[in-house]
Amino acid sequence: MRATFMYGPGDVRVENVPGPTIVEPTDAIVRITLACVCGSDLHPYRSMDKTDQGVPMGHEFLGVVEDTGSDVRGPRRGDFVVSPFAFADNTCPICRDGFHTACPHGGWYGAGGVGGAQAEAVRVPQADGTLVKIPTDVDTALLPSLLALSDVYLTGYHAAHMGRVEPGKTVTVIGDGAVGLSAVLASRRMGAEKIILMGRHASRTDLGREWGATDVVAERGEEGVATVMELTGGEGSHVVLEAVGLMPAYEQAYGIVRPGGIISRVGVPQYEQAPVGFGSLFGKNAQLAGGPAPVRAYLEPALEDVLAGRIDPGRVFDAEVALDEVADAYRAMDERSRLKVLVRP
Amino acid sequence: MRATFMYGPGDVRVENVPGPTIVEPTDAIVRITLACVCGSDLHPYRSMDKTDQGVPMGHEFLGVVEDTGSDVRGPRRGDFVVSPFAFADNTCPICRDGFHTACPHGGWYGAGGVGGAQAEAVRVPQADGTLVKIPTDVDTALLPSLLALSDVYLTGYHAAHMGRVEPGKTVTVIGDGAVGLSAVLASRRMGAEKIILMGRHASRTDLGREWGATDVVAERGEEGVATVMELTGGEGSHVVLEAVGLMPAYEQAYGIVRPGGIISRVGVPQYEQAPVGFGSLFGKNAQLAGGPAPVRAYLEPALEDVLAGRIDPGRVFDAEVALDEVADAYRAMDERSRLKVLVRP
């Protein structure tokens, strides 16, 4: 089958490799119907160390079950399914807490002998806990929105959930990428009163306004902090959703968070150390939350919302490529000429 | 009057200075009945830069109102009062949120022209918002517990409150100082199921056990982390209350926190940068909370608890000195021969 591998910065290749097979009795094999490129795929695209062994890419997909291991009880051959970007057993105490991305039996696509989803097929470990069925007669116009449940929308949702967004709260979203826009949509669904979107790409912030942003702030750094403070009567934002992952975004976040407020991060941090002392978080009792979204915890109700037409998170996709052209998708997203690109095997 | 000043590491002096006077119409002057030395006073005692202008010390006190400014409506001359360690207006939006230590009209004793409380008298800005009355006929045996409401007990309480301690939760307290022990007592009051106290001073951890610690872990660092992980079935602690403020305590905290759990800090951080990335907080969705305790938010119900005999937080005091001997109190606490020392002017 054909599958996508990354060998170094800007070096994305589609190669012919043996198709996946059942390894554990809890595995399923899924033939990919629709996949996409993630903002987090751009981090290695920009800065990974070169390697002779390509890294399998892709972790968001819809597909059809082709085979299941002997212990799999739920998904059956022919089922149409969506997968969270991380697999998990969905039964252990950590999953029951709602933190599936830390499941001791879980893991990540593209690592530890599990392939990526920018491919014709993929092996899904912990298939019973991971895969969620979609009606086979679903309107194909809904497929992008269903695919968005694999990661991007529910990552934005996780930011808002961990930020404890609720009616009456002011929420500031840092980043107008697909996750930031999804965080706007989720915050609106949770009843936020005022939603400030920090971003400077008009085509993106326009979608943010449609999805509920009440204010757009194009300034960054100290200027951006000053503008948000002004918009919040000098008190700061109850909740800050940080959907970038770079230090300047983190610095903006603690600059604008209200005393006692919450910074919720879902941009994968490209730093390990950051300010947390008296001058940043501690002095004003600011809280820090967030991490890899436990998509599985939120998937079923969100699926109902998409099927019922209550949300349309698939609008973040603004282009589509065939699998052989996946390198073009990376390039377009890296150049920011495209927001998020579908990949059809 | 006599008042305490610090001039450099280990250099604490009691000096004669002019008594405080009303500066703002919202001020009160309080004659100190009972004060004490705080664990946080030991940070400058160990590491402050030498100065020719002494820094006024002390921020915890009970006392009698001696004079009030023309705008003060509540406290009257002769009232017996307790003060939070920070003053605040108790009416602004930030105070109404419950974060008085970030009140835009608030501040700290011993800074900005306001004296310290290890003295015969002190000026209290924002007296209406700050001071809380105590019945004048109160049993004097309760005074240490009432003084503990000024900072130490309610700082431990704040840690537990921000850590969202509740029935069924496992709580680990790092630090067997007076704040750590108070955090044990508060966690027990909030219904924590299992309370692990990390500390190695038997006389202190014994009080911790009396106050509700179910387990005591003397090991530190990696060994300490391994022991707590074992005590929590390999899953980690739902809540970690960090009552030290040094980097090794922070590292222990993220080592033992359960995925999705909360680290709540009340030890004033002696660092600004710390690990918060994928390998520490982000990867397991650990949350970071805490800061200077908004004691005023919790003071009135805690006062009722002390008066009714439901809590006895004054047991952290294990010695008393006269004001002229305050340097001995610092020395004893620095050497850890005393847990927390009362100062009687």
PDB file of N, CA, C and O in Angstrom, chain A residues 8 11 31 40 70-71 86 90 131 156 162 168 171 207 261 264 271 276 285 312 320 329 342:
ATOM      1  N   GLY A   8      12.788  14.403   7.117  1.00  0.00           N
ATOM      2  CA  GLY A   8      13.518  15.580   7.589  1.00  0.00           C
ATOM      3  C   GLY A   8      12.691  16.809   7.279  1.00  0.00           C
ATOM      4  O   GLY A   8      11.585  16.697   6.723  1.00  0.00           O
ATOM      5  N   ASP A  11      10.740  17.305   3.969  1.00  0.00           N
ATOM      6  CA  ASP A  11      10.957  16.093   3.161  1.00  0.00           C
ATOM      7  C   ASP A  11       9.875  15.047   3.452  1.00  0.00           C
ATOM      8  O   ASP A  11      10.048  14.169   4.307  1.00  0.00           O
ATOM      9  N   ARG A  31      -9.275   0.470   6.479  1.00  0.00           N
ATOM     10  CA  ARG A  31      -8.935   1.062   5.179  1.00  0.00           C
ATOM     11  C   ARG A  31      -9.375   2.525   5.227  1.00  0.00           C
ATOM     12  O   ARG A  31     -10.522   2.817   5.573  1.00  0.00           O
ATOM     13  N   SER A  40       0.025  20.049  14.031  1.00  0.00           N
ATOM     14  CA  SER A  40       1.156  19.490  14.788  1.00  0.00           C
ATOM     15  C   SER A  40       2.130  18.752  13.871  1.00  0.00           C
ATOM     16  O   SER A  40       3.293  18.563  14.220  1.00  0.00           O
ATOM     17  N   SER A  70      -8.895 -11.318  17.327  1.00  0.00           N
ATOM     18  CA  SER A  70      -9.841 -12.268  17.933  1.00  0.00           C
ATOM     19  C   SER A  70     -10.508 -11.732  19.195  1.00  0.00           C
ATOM     20  O   SER A  70     -11.553 -12.233  19.593  1.00  0.00           O
ATOM     21  N   ASP A  71      -9.923 -10.721  19.847  1.00  0.00           N
ATOM     22  CA  ASP A  71     -10.533 -10.181  21.073  1.00  0.00           C
ATOM     23  C   ASP A  71     -11.419  -8.971  20.824  1.00  0.00           C
ATOM     24  O   ASP A  71     -11.996  -8.435  21.779  1.00  0.00           O
ATOM     25  N   ALA A  86      -5.341   9.433  19.115  1.00  0.00           N
ATOM     26  CA  ALA A  86      -4.565   8.524  19.972  1.00  0.00           C
ATOM     27  C   ALA A  86      -5.467   7.349  20.313  1.00  0.00           C
ATOM     28  O   ALA A  86      -6.672   7.517  20.481  1.00  0.00           O
ATOM     29  N   ASN A  90     -10.119   2.730  26.857  1.00  0.00           N
ATOM     30  CA  ASN A  90     -11.437   3.284  27.238  1.00  0.00           C
ATOM     31  C   ASN A  90     -12.083   2.547  28.404  1.00  0.00           C
ATOM     32  O   ASN A  90     -13.289   2.666  28.619  1.00  0.00           O
ATOM     33  N   LEU A 131     -12.234   2.930  18.356  1.00  0.00           N
ATOM     34  CA  LEU A 131     -13.050   3.268  17.181  1.00  0.00           C
ATOM     35  C   LEU A 131     -14.505   3.553  17.551  1.00  0.00           C
ATOM     36  O   LEU A 131     -15.079   2.887  18.413  1.00  0.00           O
ATOM     37  N   GLY A 156      -9.789  21.672  20.125  1.00  0.00           N
ATOM     38  CA  GLY A 156     -10.296  22.995  20.527  1.00  0.00           C
ATOM     39  C   GLY A 156     -11.304  22.871  21.666  1.00  0.00           C
ATOM     40  O   GLY A 156     -11.304  23.664  22.614  1.00  0.00           O
ATOM     41  N   MET A 162     -11.133  22.192  29.572  1.00  0.00           N
ATOM     42  CA  MET A 162     -10.159  22.305  30.664  1.00  0.00           C
ATOM     43  C   MET A 162     -10.076  23.752  31.174  1.00  0.00           C
ATOM     44  O   MET A 162      -9.674  23.984  32.315  1.00  0.00           O
ATOM     45  N   GLY A 168     -21.162  33.647  30.847  1.00  0.00           N
ATOM     46  CA  GLY A 168     -20.694  34.789  31.628  1.00  0.00           C
ATOM     47  C   GLY A 168     -19.193  34.994  31.578  1.00  0.00           C
ATOM     48  O   GLY A 168     -18.700  36.043  31.977  1.00  0.00           O
ATOM     49  N   VAL A 171     -13.517  34.734  27.201  1.00  0.00           N
ATOM     50  CA  VAL A 171     -12.531  33.766  26.716  1.00  0.00           C
ATOM     51  C   VAL A 171     -11.675  34.437  25.654  1.00  0.00           C
ATOM     52  O   VAL A 171     -12.212  35.094  24.760  1.00  0.00           O
ATOM     53  N   LEU A 207     -13.876  33.351   9.653  1.00  0.00           N
ATOM     54  CA  LEU A 207     -14.555  32.125  10.087  1.00  0.00           C
ATOM     55  C   LEU A 207     -14.718  32.141  11.612  1.00  0.00           C
ATOM     56  O   LEU A 207     -15.761  31.735  12.141  1.00  0.00           O
ATOM     57  N   GLY A 261      -7.724  33.302  36.952  1.00  0.00           N
ATOM     58  CA  GLY A 261      -8.185  32.718  35.689  1.00  0.00           C
ATOM     59  C   GLY A 261      -7.372  31.516  35.252  1.00  0.00           C
ATOM     60  O   GLY A 261      -6.446  31.090  35.936  1.00  0.00           O
ATOM     61  N   SER A 264      -5.453  27.538  29.277  1.00  0.00           N
ATOM     62  CA  SER A 264      -5.582  26.140  28.861  1.00  0.00           C
ATOM     63  C   SER A 264      -4.862  25.984  27.530  1.00  0.00           C
ATOM     64  O   SER A 264      -5.189  26.639  26.550  1.00  0.00           O
ATOM     65  N   TYR A 271       8.546  23.967  23.785  1.00  0.00           N
ATOM     66  CA  TYR A 271       9.466  24.369  24.849  1.00  0.00           C
ATOM     67  C   TYR A 271       9.192  23.441  26.016  1.00  0.00           C
ATOM     68  O   TYR A 271       8.114  22.852  26.108  1.00  0.00           O
ATOM     69  N   VAL A 276       6.690  30.409  35.456  1.00  0.00           N
ATOM     70  CA  VAL A 276       5.547  29.977  36.274  1.00  0.00           C
ATOM     71  C   VAL A 276       5.595  30.606  37.664  1.00  0.00           C
ATOM     72  O   VAL A 276       4.773  30.266  38.516  1.00  0.00           O
ATOM     73  N   ASN A 285      -2.355  34.012  40.960  1.00  0.00           N
ATOM     74  CA  ASN A 285      -3.152  32.791  41.097  1.00  0.00           C
ATOM     75  C   ASN A 285      -3.690  32.300  39.757  1.00  0.00           C
ATOM     76  O   ASN A 285      -4.786  31.710  39.685  1.00  0.00           O
ATOM     77  N   ASP A 312     -20.577  22.530  12.554  1.00  0.00           N
ATOM     78  CA  ASP A 312     -20.005  22.234  11.234  1.00  0.00           C
ATOM     79  C   ASP A 312     -18.489  22.422  11.270  1.00  0.00           C
ATOM     80  O   ASP A 312     -17.919  23.238  10.544  1.00  0.00           O
ATOM     81  N   GLU A 320      -8.211  19.978  -0.709  1.00  0.00           N
ATOM     82  CA  GLU A 320      -8.140  18.513  -0.680  1.00  0.00           C
ATOM     83  C   GLU A 320      -7.081  18.056  -1.668  1.00  0.00           C
ATOM     84  O   GLU A 320      -6.967  18.633  -2.752  1.00  0.00           O
ATOM     85  N   ALA A 329       0.189  19.349   0.282  1.00  0.00           N
ATOM     86  CA  ALA A 329      -0.652  19.772   1.413  1.00  0.00           C
ATOM     87  C   ALA A 329       0.224  20.339   2.540  1.00  0.00           C
ATOM     88  O   ALA A 329      -0.081  21.380   3.112  1.00  0.00           O
ATOM     89  N   LEU A 342      -7.512  18.226   3.438  1.00  0.00           N
ATOM     90  CA  LEU A 342      -7.963  16.836   3.395  1.00  0.00           C
ATOM     91  C   LEU A 342      -7.035  16.004   2.511  1.00  0.00           C
ATOM     92  O   LEU A 342      -6.506  16.508   1.514  1.00  0.00           O
TER      93      LEU A 342
END
